[in-house]
Amino acid sequence: MSILSVHGLSKNFRGLAAIQNVSFTIEPRSITSIIGPNGAGKSTLFNLITGYLPPTAGEIQFKGKRITGMATNRIAELGVARAFQIAKPFRDLTVFENVRIGALFGKAGPRDVDATTRRGLELAAMADLADRPASELTVGQLRHLEVARAIATRADLLLADEPCAGLNPTETAAMIDVLRQIRASGITVVLVEHDMPSVMEVSDRLLVLDAGAMIADGPPAVVSKDPRVIAAYLGTPDA
Ligand code: ADP
Ligand code: MG
């Protein structure tokens, strides 16, 4: 059974069709990347899945349960977590204490809080920084902190918004390793990412959005050769 199922999803902002009749399913324990040019609707899609925005039409199911129109905290409690590109940690707290907040307020409430916190830190390769104040972290380390916090909510589905943006090649490789480790732990990952080499390397599958419509869906090696995808990126007329 798929963990996430999106059917006929649309979102209009006044006259603009930001998401147009999009349907797809996500298999458990996979990494799927959503790619597409700026303004394609990638962040809007995340906002719809997390309940941050209500859709204009369509349905979203998580683990077979309809979540369309649910409040963001209810969706989070069911096991959907989002890692934001700009982490806003509590700067005066340590890394451990920041991640612990995810464990306290996550799915199933405050239980096994310290063990869950440690698991989040380990999966995000942050265990050796546990006692550091968040204020001392680099941009790359803050990204890991944000992923650790999201995982510590005991999420089954992690939505990661450009986790590699602005990272140097070493940091990018470390983040890719973390995403693989998260998948290996049984968590499903959906990624929005611009860095194409990373996307090609880590993804089991690519979904391509262009002007709100899904124009391709398949394995990276196939999708990257699709003339419509190439046209969307190069800005040439429809292939
Ligand atoms: P992407 O993340 O792929 O760059 P977005 O989902 O952010 O694209 O945006 C898709 C389109 O919807 C863009 O044209 C953007 O300007 C518009 N848009 C996004 N959010 C809003 C909003 N809250 N209100 C109005 N228009 C929005
Ligand atoms: Mg975006």
PDB file of N, CA and C and ligand atoms in Angstrom, residues 13 16 18 36-45 53, ligand 1:
ATOM      1  N   PHE A  13      -4.627  30.340  -6.698  1.00  0.00           N
ATOM      2  CA  PHE A  13      -4.468  31.594  -5.968  1.00  0.00           C
ATOM      3  C   PHE A  13      -5.099  32.668  -6.851  1.00  0.00           C
ATOM      4  N   LEU A  16      -4.496  32.341 -10.538  1.00  0.00           N
ATOM      5  CA  LEU A  16      -3.344  31.500 -10.868  1.00  0.00           C
ATOM      6  C   LEU A  16      -3.562  30.049 -10.440  1.00  0.00           C
ATOM      7  N   ALA A  18      -1.853  27.261  -9.347  1.00  0.00           N
ATOM      8  CA  ALA A  18      -0.517  26.898  -8.850  1.00  0.00           C
ATOM      9  C   ALA A  18      -0.306  25.397  -8.882  1.00  0.00           C
ATOM     10  N   GLY A  36      11.286  20.792 -10.655  1.00  0.00           N
ATOM     11  CA  GLY A  36      10.578  21.666 -11.586  1.00  0.00           C
ATOM     12  C   GLY A  36      11.111  23.073 -11.466  1.00  0.00           C
ATOM     13  N   PRO A  37      10.911  23.885 -12.502  1.00  0.00           N
ATOM     14  CA  PRO A  37      11.437  25.246 -12.498  1.00  0.00           C
ATOM     15  C   PRO A  37      10.829  26.078 -11.356  1.00  0.00           C
ATOM     16  N   ASN A  38      11.441  27.209 -11.071  1.00  0.00           N
ATOM     17  CA  ASN A  38      10.893  28.140 -10.084  1.00  0.00           C
ATOM     18  C   ASN A  38       9.454  28.472 -10.399  1.00  0.00           C
ATOM     19  N   GLY A  39       8.609  28.458  -9.383  1.00  0.00           N
ATOM     20  CA  GLY A  39       7.210  28.793  -9.567  1.00  0.00           C
ATOM     21  C   GLY A  39       6.367  27.638 -10.070  1.00  0.00           C
ATOM     22  N   ALA A  40       6.967  26.440 -10.162  1.00  0.00           N
ATOM     23  CA  ALA A  40       6.252  25.275 -10.699  1.00  0.00           C
ATOM     24  C   ALA A  40       5.147  24.784  -9.756  1.00  0.00           C
ATOM     25  N   GLY A  41       5.271  25.108  -8.475  1.00  0.00           N
ATOM     26  CA  GLY A  41       4.257  24.687  -7.513  1.00  0.00           C
ATOM     27  C   GLY A  41       4.753  23.701  -6.466  1.00  0.00           C
ATOM     28  N   LYS A  42       6.071  23.514  -6.375  1.00  0.00           N
ATOM     29  CA  LYS A  42       6.647  22.516  -5.461  1.00  0.00           C
ATOM     30  C   LYS A  42       6.343  22.840  -3.998  1.00  0.00           C
ATOM     31  N   SER A  43       6.601  24.091  -3.603  1.00  0.00           N
ATOM     32  CA  SER A  43       6.349  24.460  -2.207  1.00  0.00           C
ATOM     33  C   SER A  43       4.848  24.446  -1.912  1.00  0.00           C
ATOM     34  N   THR A  44       4.055  24.847  -2.877  1.00  0.00           N
ATOM     35  CA  THR A  44       2.600  24.811  -2.705  1.00  0.00           C
ATOM     36  C   THR A  44       2.134  23.382  -2.460  1.00  0.00           C
ATOM     37  N   LEU A  45       2.705  22.439  -3.195  1.00  0.00           N
ATOM     38  CA  LEU A  45       2.349  21.030  -3.000  1.00  0.00           C
ATOM     39  C   LEU A  45       2.664  20.587  -1.566  1.00  0.00           C
ATOM     40  N   LEU A  53      -2.069  24.889   3.661  1.00  0.00           N
ATOM     41  CA  LEU A  53      -3.024  25.536   2.748  1.00  0.00           C
ATOM     42  C   LEU A  53      -4.137  24.544   2.429  1.00  0.00           C
TER      43      LEU A  53
HETATM   44  P1  ADP B   1       8.039  26.559  -6.410  1.00  0.00           P
HETATM   45  O1  ADP B   1       8.160  26.153  -4.989  1.00  0.00           O
HETATM   46  O2  ADP B   1       7.967  25.415  -7.361  1.00  0.00           O
HETATM   47  O3  ADP B   1       9.082  27.554  -6.821  1.00  0.00           O
HETATM   48  P2  ADP B   1       5.560  27.791  -5.490  1.00  0.00           P
HETATM   49  O4  ADP B   1       4.743  26.653  -5.054  1.00  0.00           O
HETATM   50  O5  ADP B   1       6.236  28.577  -4.426  1.00  0.00           O
HETATM   51  O6  ADP B   1       6.614  27.319  -6.586  1.00  0.00           O
HETATM   52  O7  ADP B   1       4.659  28.795  -6.331  1.00  0.00           O
HETATM   53  C1  ADP B   1       3.841  28.388  -7.403  1.00  0.00           C
HETATM   54  C2  ADP B   1       3.085  29.586  -7.910  1.00  0.00           C
HETATM   55  O8  ADP B   1       2.104  29.982  -6.944  1.00  0.00           O
HETATM   56  C3  ADP B   1       3.970  30.802  -8.132  1.00  0.00           C
HETATM   57  O9  ADP B   1       3.490  31.506  -9.268  1.00  0.00           O
HETATM   58  C4  ADP B   1       3.769  31.618  -6.872  1.00  0.00           C
HETATM   59  O10 ADP B   1       3.966  32.978  -7.095  1.00  0.00           O
HETATM   60  C5  ADP B   1       2.326  31.307  -6.515  1.00  0.00           C
HETATM   61  N1  ADP B   1       2.062  31.333  -5.064  1.00  0.00           N
HETATM   62  C6  ADP B   1       2.636  30.531  -4.148  1.00  0.00           C
HETATM   63  N2  ADP B   1       2.139  30.786  -2.914  1.00  0.00           N
HETATM   64  C7  ADP B   1       1.206  31.761  -3.080  1.00  0.00           C
HETATM   65  C8  ADP B   1       0.337  32.461  -2.171  1.00  0.00           C
HETATM   66  N3  ADP B   1       0.295  32.173  -0.868  1.00  0.00           N
HETATM   67  N4  ADP B   1      -0.469  33.411  -2.688  1.00  0.00           N
HETATM   68  C9  ADP B   1      -0.455  33.695  -4.007  1.00  0.00           C
HETATM   69  N5  ADP B   1       0.335  33.084  -4.909  1.00  0.00           N
HETATM   70  C10 ADP B   1       1.173  32.121  -4.451  1.00  0.00           C
END
